[in-house]
Amino acid sequence: MTSNPFRFFDLHVLRTERLSPSMARITLGGEDLDRFADGGRDQRFKLFLPQPGQEAPVLPDERGDGWFPAWQAQDPAVRSIMRSYTVSALRQDPLELDIDFALHGTTGGPAGRWALAARPGDRISVFGPAVADNGGVDFRPPPGTDWNLITGDETAIPAVAGILDWLPAGTPAKVWIEVAHPDDRRPIPTEADAEITWLVRDPARPDRCRQLVDAVRAAELPEGTPYAWIAGESGTVKALRRHLVSERGFDRKAVKFTGYWKLGVTEEDLIAEAIREAAEGSAAGEADEVQARAQAERNA
Ligand SMILES: Cc1cc2nc3c(=O)[nH]c(=O)nc-3n(C[C@H](O)[C@H](O)[C@H](O)COP(=O)(O)OP(=O)(O)OC[C@H]3O[C@@H](n4cnc5c(N)ncnc54)[C@H](O)[C@@H]3O)c2cc1C
């Protein structure tokens, strides 16, 4: 018997849709998708992709609690490629799961390339939630929160949309989303009292980090007790967290921050780094993120 609130789902592509210059939606189906439990908000899961030339992802035989070491022990040239993604939508009738991929060029990483080339029938696997109350949801404003500060780039749009869909009507939220192209902006339905600011990246600016940080730094923030959720490129996330905690006086426990990706580093290397740092005991300022990622690798 497994205690893990996550399980493997063998799925296939039903259809693909280009949402915008930088985003593609891949809709997946599969027989046991009725057992996929979405906790809403920023519900994350693991995606397992086939290597080029393979018809299906090569997964370990061990699919219970020991799946992660078993996956690690497989030949890296053969084993499936593991990446983290967020539920964009889960529908019951018909049973469908949407994933929105930020496309970062044909020379980018395997997940972005897979999304660009995906065709109906392509097979992938997902290690996703089997119960709604699982460890893959980070957005958890504590009681007493007066307003929410939310930032992300295009990789975080599904999470931000899930959070804004979940927030109770009238909840104050100040939201900044950075995208590559003006047409990446899209309506995000919410009943929250959300002020959404879209920032379009200037490719001429070498300091990719600064645009989002500058916008938040310049903003007038509401009175009252804040809760912050920050995701996107790791350097930007760290700069924003530093600003909120050191310069704005946010309680560090009320700032949930996750590097969704890191410039110049693949997700395999990020996972290896997180596990190494967690094992060694990391620098105090980064302990939360590192431990969260290492925990995430064990659970989801
Ligand atoms: C909890 C969580 C949830 C996530 N949810 C989503 C989601 O719903 N949708 C989504 O699109 N992404 C999401 N991400 C981010 C996604 O996992 C990473 O972007 C991942 O690195 C993509 O894998 P890849 O194989 O394309 O690139 P990798 O092989 O991991 O990296 C290859 C190169 O591409 C660069 N790179 C990676 N991502 C980007 C990017 N977005 N823009 C520019 N360069 C990049 C890396 O720096 C590296 O140099 C999530 C990440 C986490 C941790």
Coordinates of C-alpha atoms and ligand atoms in Angstrom, one line a residue:
M1 CA 0.0 0.0 0.0
T2 CA 1.3 3.5 -0.8
S3 CA 0.9 6.6 1.4
N4 CA 1.7 8.9 -1.5
P5 CA -1.1 11.3 -2.4
F6 CA 0.2 11.2 -6.0
R7 CA 0.1 8.4 -8.5
F8 CA 1.1 7.8 -12.1
F9 CA -1.4 8.3 -15.0
D10 CA -0.7 7.1 -18.5
L11 CA -2.1 9.7 -20.8
H12 CA -2.2 10.6 -24.5
V13 CA -2.6 13.9 -26.4
L14 CA -6.1 14.6 -27.6
R15 CA -5.5 17.9 -29.2
T16 CA -3.2 21.0 -29.2
E17 CA -3.9 24.6 -29.4
R18 CA -1.6 27.6 -29.9
L19 CA -2.9 30.1 -27.3
S20 CA -0.5 32.9 -28.1
P21 CA 3.0 33.5 -29.5
S22 CA 4.6 32.0 -26.4
M23 CA 2.0 29.6 -25.1
A24 CA 0.6 26.3 -26.3
R25 CA -2.2 24.3 -24.6
I26 CA -2.0 20.5 -24.8
T27 CA -5.1 18.6 -23.9
L28 CA -4.6 15.1 -22.5
G29 CA -7.0 12.2 -22.1
G30 CA -6.7 8.7 -20.6
E31 CA -8.8 6.0 -19.1
D32 CA -8.1 6.6 -15.4
L33 CA -8.1 10.4 -15.6
D34 CA -11.3 10.2 -13.5
R35 CA -8.9 9.4 -10.5
F36 CA -6.9 12.6 -11.1
A37 CA -7.8 15.0 -8.2
D38 CA -7.1 18.7 -8.7
G39 CA -6.5 20.7 -5.6
G40 CA -7.0 23.9 -7.6
R41 CA -4.8 27.0 -7.2
D42 CA -1.2 26.3 -8.3
Q43 CA -1.7 22.5 -8.3
R44 CA 1.6 21.1 -9.6
F45 CA 2.5 17.6 -11.0
K46 CA 5.3 15.9 -12.8
L47 CA 5.3 15.2 -16.5
F48 CA 7.2 12.2 -17.9
L49 CA 8.1 12.6 -21.6
P50 CA 9.6 10.1 -24.0
Q51 CA 13.1 10.6 -25.3
P52 CA 13.3 11.4 -29.0
G53 CA 12.6 8.2 -31.0
Q54 CA 10.7 6.5 -28.2
E55 CA 6.9 5.8 -28.5
A56 CA 6.2 6.2 -24.8
P57 CA 8.0 7.4 -21.8
V58 CA 10.2 4.7 -20.1
L59 CA 9.1 4.6 -16.4
P60 CA 10.5 2.6 -13.6
D61 CA 8.7 -0.6 -12.7
E62 CA 8.4 0.8 -9.1
R63 CA 5.4 3.1 -9.3
G64 CA 4.8 3.4 -5.5
D65 CA 6.6 5.4 -2.9
G66 CA 10.0 4.3 -4.2
W67 CA 9.5 5.7 -7.7
F68 CA 11.9 8.6 -7.5
P69 CA 15.1 6.6 -6.6
A70 CA 14.0 4.0 -9.1
W71 CA 13.7 6.7 -11.8
Q72 CA 17.1 8.1 -10.8
A73 CA 18.7 4.7 -11.1
Q74 CA 17.5 4.3 -14.7
D75 CA 19.9 5.0 -17.6
P76 CA 19.5 8.8 -18.2
A77 CA 19.8 8.2 -22.0
V78 CA 16.7 6.0 -21.9
R79 CA 14.6 7.0 -18.9
S80 CA 11.7 9.4 -19.3
I81 CA 12.4 13.1 -19.1
M82 CA 10.8 14.5 -15.9
R83 CA 9.5 18.1 -15.7
S84 CA 7.2 20.1 -13.4
Y85 CA 3.9 21.6 -14.7
T86 CA 0.7 23.0 -13.3
V87 CA -2.9 22.0 -13.9
S88 CA -4.4 24.5 -16.3
A89 CA -7.9 22.8 -16.3
L90 CA -9.4 19.5 -15.4
R91 CA -12.8 18.6 -16.9
Q92 CA -15.0 15.7 -16.1
D93 CA -17.3 15.4 -19.1
P94 CA -15.5 14.6 -21.2
L95 CA -12.5 13.7 -19.1
E96 CA -9.7 16.1 -20.1
L97 CA -6.6 17.6 -18.6
D98 CA -5.2 20.9 -20.0
I99 CA -1.5 21.8 -19.6
D100 CA -0.3 25.3 -20.8
F101 CA 3.3 25.2 -21.9
A102 CA 5.5 28.3 -22.2
L103 CA 7.4 27.8 -25.4
H104 CA 11.0 28.9 -25.2
G105 CA 12.3 28.2 -28.7
T106 CA 13.1 25.1 -30.8
T107 CA 16.5 25.0 -29.2
G108 CA 15.1 25.3 -25.6
G109 CA 14.5 22.3 -23.4
P110 CA 12.9 18.9 -24.2
A111 CA 9.5 19.8 -22.6
G112 CA 9.2 23.0 -24.7
R113 CA 10.2 21.1 -27.8
W114 CA 7.8 18.3 -27.0
A115 CA 4.9 20.7 -26.7
L116 CA 5.8 22.4 -30.0
A117 CA 5.8 19.0 -31.8
A118 CA 2.9 17.3 -29.9
R119 CA 0.3 15.5 -32.1
P120 CA -2.9 13.7 -31.2
G121 CA -2.1 10.2 -29.9
D122 CA 1.4 11.0 -28.5
R123 CA 1.9 9.2 -25.2
I124 CA 3.1 10.7 -22.0
S125 CA 2.8 10.0 -18.3
V126 CA 2.0 12.2 -15.4
F127 CA 2.6 11.8 -11.7
G128 CA -0.4 13.7 -10.5
P129 CA -2.6 14.1 -7.4
A130 CA -4.8 11.2 -6.4
V131 CA -6.5 13.2 -3.6
A132 CA -7.5 16.9 -3.6
D133 CA -5.6 17.6 -0.3
N134 CA -2.1 16.9 -1.6
G135 CA 1.3 18.5 -1.1
G136 CA 1.4 20.0 -4.6
V137 CA -0.5 23.2 -3.7
D138 CA 1.6 26.1 -2.4
F139 CA -0.9 29.0 -2.4
R140 CA -2.1 28.9 1.2
P141 CA -2.7 32.4 2.7
P142 CA -3.0 32.1 6.4
P143 CA -6.0 33.3 8.4
G144 CA -5.8 37.1 8.9
T145 CA -4.4 37.8 5.5
D146 CA -5.8 41.1 4.3
W147 CA -4.6 41.1 0.7
N148 CA -2.5 39.1 -1.7
L149 CA 0.5 40.0 -3.9
I150 CA 1.0 37.6 -6.8
T151 CA 3.7 37.7 -9.5
G152 CA 4.9 35.3 -12.2
D153 CA 6.1 35.0 -15.8
E154 CA 4.4 33.0 -18.6
T155 CA 5.3 29.7 -16.9
A156 CA 3.2 30.8 -13.9
I157 CA 0.1 31.9 -15.9
P158 CA -1.7 28.6 -15.3
A159 CA -0.9 28.8 -11.5
V160 CA -1.9 32.5 -11.3
A161 CA -5.2 31.8 -13.2
G162 CA -5.9 28.8 -10.8
I163 CA -5.2 31.0 -7.8
L164 CA -7.4 33.9 -9.0
D165 CA -10.2 31.4 -9.9
W166 CA -10.0 30.0 -6.3
L167 CA -9.8 33.3 -4.3
P168 CA -13.1 34.2 -2.7
A169 CA -15.1 37.0 -4.2
G170 CA -13.9 40.5 -3.3
T171 CA -10.5 39.3 -1.9
P172 CA -8.0 42.1 -2.7
A173 CA -5.1 41.0 -4.9
K174 CA -2.3 42.9 -6.7
V175 CA -1.0 40.8 -9.6
W176 CA 2.0 41.3 -11.9
I177 CA 2.6 38.9 -14.9
E178 CA 5.6 39.3 -17.2
V179 CA 5.3 37.9 -20.7
A180 CA 7.4 37.9 -23.9
H181 CA 4.8 39.3 -26.3
P182 CA 1.9 41.7 -26.1
D183 CA -0.4 38.9 -27.5
D184 CA 0.5 36.6 -24.6
R185 CA -1.7 38.7 -22.4
R186 CA -5.1 37.1 -21.9
P187 CA -8.2 37.5 -19.8
I188 CA -8.0 35.8 -16.4
P189 CA -11.5 35.3 -15.0
T190 CA -11.8 35.9 -11.2
E191 CA -14.3 37.1 -8.6
A192 CA -11.4 38.4 -6.5
D193 CA -10.8 42.2 -6.4
A194 CA -7.7 41.7 -8.5
E195 CA -5.7 44.4 -10.2
I196 CA -3.7 42.6 -12.9
T197 CA -0.7 44.4 -14.4
W198 CA 0.8 42.8 -17.5
L199 CA 4.5 43.6 -18.3
V200 CA 5.8 42.8 -21.7
R201 CA 9.5 41.9 -21.6
D202 CA 11.8 44.1 -23.5
P203 CA 14.2 41.8 -25.4
A204 CA 16.7 44.6 -25.7
R205 CA 17.1 44.7 -21.9
P206 CA 19.9 42.4 -20.8
D207 CA 18.8 42.5 -17.2
R208 CA 15.8 40.2 -17.6
C209 CA 15.2 40.2 -13.8
R210 CA 14.6 43.8 -13.4
Q211 CA 11.4 44.6 -15.2
L212 CA 9.1 42.7 -12.8
V213 CA 11.2 43.7 -9.7
D214 CA 11.1 47.4 -10.8
A215 CA 7.4 47.3 -11.2
V216 CA 6.7 45.9 -7.8
R217 CA 9.3 48.2 -6.2
A218 CA 7.5 51.2 -7.7
A219 CA 4.1 50.1 -6.7
E220 CA 2.0 51.6 -3.9
L221 CA 0.9 48.6 -1.8
P222 CA -2.3 48.3 0.2
E223 CA -2.4 48.6 4.0
G224 CA -3.0 45.5 6.1
T225 CA -1.4 42.0 6.4
P226 CA -0.1 40.7 3.0
Y227 CA 0.5 37.3 1.7
A228 CA 2.8 36.9 -1.3
W229 CA 3.1 34.2 -3.9
I230 CA 6.0 34.5 -6.3
A231 CA 7.0 32.1 -9.1
G232 CA 8.9 32.3 -12.4
E233 CA 12.6 32.6 -13.2
S234 CA 14.6 31.8 -10.2
G235 CA 16.8 35.0 -10.2
T236 CA 13.7 37.2 -10.5
V237 CA 11.9 35.2 -7.7
K238 CA 14.8 35.7 -5.3
A239 CA 15.1 39.4 -6.1
L240 CA 11.4 39.9 -5.5
R241 CA 11.5 37.9 -2.3
R242 CA 14.4 40.0 -1.0
H243 CA 12.6 43.2 -1.9
L244 CA 9.4 42.2 -0.1
V245 CA 11.1 40.8 3.0
S246 CA 14.0 43.2 3.4
E247 CA 12.6 46.5 2.0
R248 CA 8.9 46.2 2.5
G249 CA 8.9 44.3 5.8
F250 CA 6.8 41.3 4.7
D251 CA 6.9 38.4 7.2
R252 CA 9.1 35.9 5.5
K253 CA 6.7 33.1 6.4
A254 CA 4.0 34.9 4.4
V255 CA 6.1 35.0 1.2
K256 CA 5.7 31.7 -0.7
F257 CA 8.3 31.7 -3.5
T258 CA 9.2 29.1 -6.1
G259 CA 11.8 29.2 -8.8
Y260 CA 9.9 27.5 -11.7
W261 CA 13.0 27.6 -13.8
K262 CA 16.5 29.1 -13.9
L263 CA 18.2 30.9 -16.7
G264 CA 20.8 28.6 -18.3
V265 CA 20.0 25.6 -16.1
T266 CA 17.9 22.5 -17.0
E267 CA 15.3 21.1 -14.6
E268 CA 17.5 18.0 -14.0
D269 CA 20.3 20.2 -12.8
L270 CA 17.9 22.2 -10.6
I271 CA 16.6 19.0 -9.0
A272 CA 20.1 17.7 -8.4
E273 CA 21.1 21.1 -6.9
A274 CA 18.1 21.2 -4.6
I275 CA 18.7 17.7 -3.4
R276 CA 22.4 18.3 -2.8
E277 CA 21.7 21.6 -0.9
A278 CA 18.9 20.0 1.2
A279 CA 21.3 17.2 2.2
E280 CA 24.1 19.6 3.1
G281 CA 21.8 22.1 4.9
S282 CA 21.4 25.2 2.8
A283 CA 21.9 28.9 3.5
A284 CA 19.2 30.3 5.7
G285 CA 17.6 32.6 3.2
E286 CA 17.1 29.8 0.6
A287 CA 16.2 27.0 2.9
D288 CA 12.4 27.2 2.3
E289 CA 12.7 27.0 -1.4
V290 CA 15.3 24.3 -1.5
Q291 CA 13.5 22.2 1.0
A292 CA 10.2 22.7 -0.8
R293 CA 11.8 21.5 -4.1
A294 CA 13.5 18.5 -2.5
Q295 CA 10.3 17.6 -0.8
A296 CA 8.5 18.1 -4.1
E297 CA 10.8 15.6 -5.8
R298 CA 10.0 13.0 -3.2
N299 CA 6.2 13.6 -3.3
A300 CA 5.4 14.9 -6.7
Ligands
LIG1 C1 6.0 23.7 -9.6 C2 6.2 24.1 -11.0 C3 5.2 24.3 -11.9 C4 5.4 24.7 -13.3 N1 4.4 24.9 -14.1 C5 4.6 25.2 -15.4 C6 3.5 25.4 -16.3 O1 2.3 25.2 -16.0 N2 3.8 25.8 -17.6 C7 5.1 26.0 -18.0 O2 5.3 26.4 -19.2 N3 6.1 25.9 -17.2 C8 5.9 25.5 -15.9 N4 7.0 25.3 -15.0 C9 8.3 25.6 -15.5 C10 8.9 24.4 -16.3 O3 9.0 23.2 -15.5 C11 10.3 24.8 -16.8 O4 10.3 25.9 -17.7 C12 11.1 23.7 -17.4 O5 12.5 24.0 -17.3 C13 10.8 23.5 -18.9 O6 11.5 22.3 -19.3 P1 12.3 22.2 -20.7 O7 12.6 20.8 -20.9 O8 11.6 22.9 -21.7 O9 13.6 23.1 -20.4 P2 14.9 22.6 -19.5 O10 15.6 21.4 -20.2 O11 14.6 22.4 -18.1 O12 15.9 23.8 -19.7 C14 16.6 24.0 -20.9 C15 17.0 25.5 -21.0 O13 15.9 26.3 -21.2 C16 15.8 27.3 -20.3 N5 14.4 27.5 -19.9 C17 13.5 26.7 -19.2 N6 12.3 27.2 -19.1 C18 12.4 28.4 -19.8 C19 11.4 29.4 -20.0 N7 10.1 29.3 -19.6 N8 11.8 30.5 -20.7 C20 13.1 30.6 -21.2 N9 14.0 29.7 -21.0 C21 13.7 28.6 -20.3 C22 16.6 26.8 -19.1 O14 17.2 27.9 -18.4 C23 17.7 26.0 -19.8 O15 18.8 26.9 -20.2 C24 6.8 24.9 -13.7 C25 7.8 24.6 -12.8 C26 7.6 24.3 -11.5 C27 8.8 24.0 -10.6

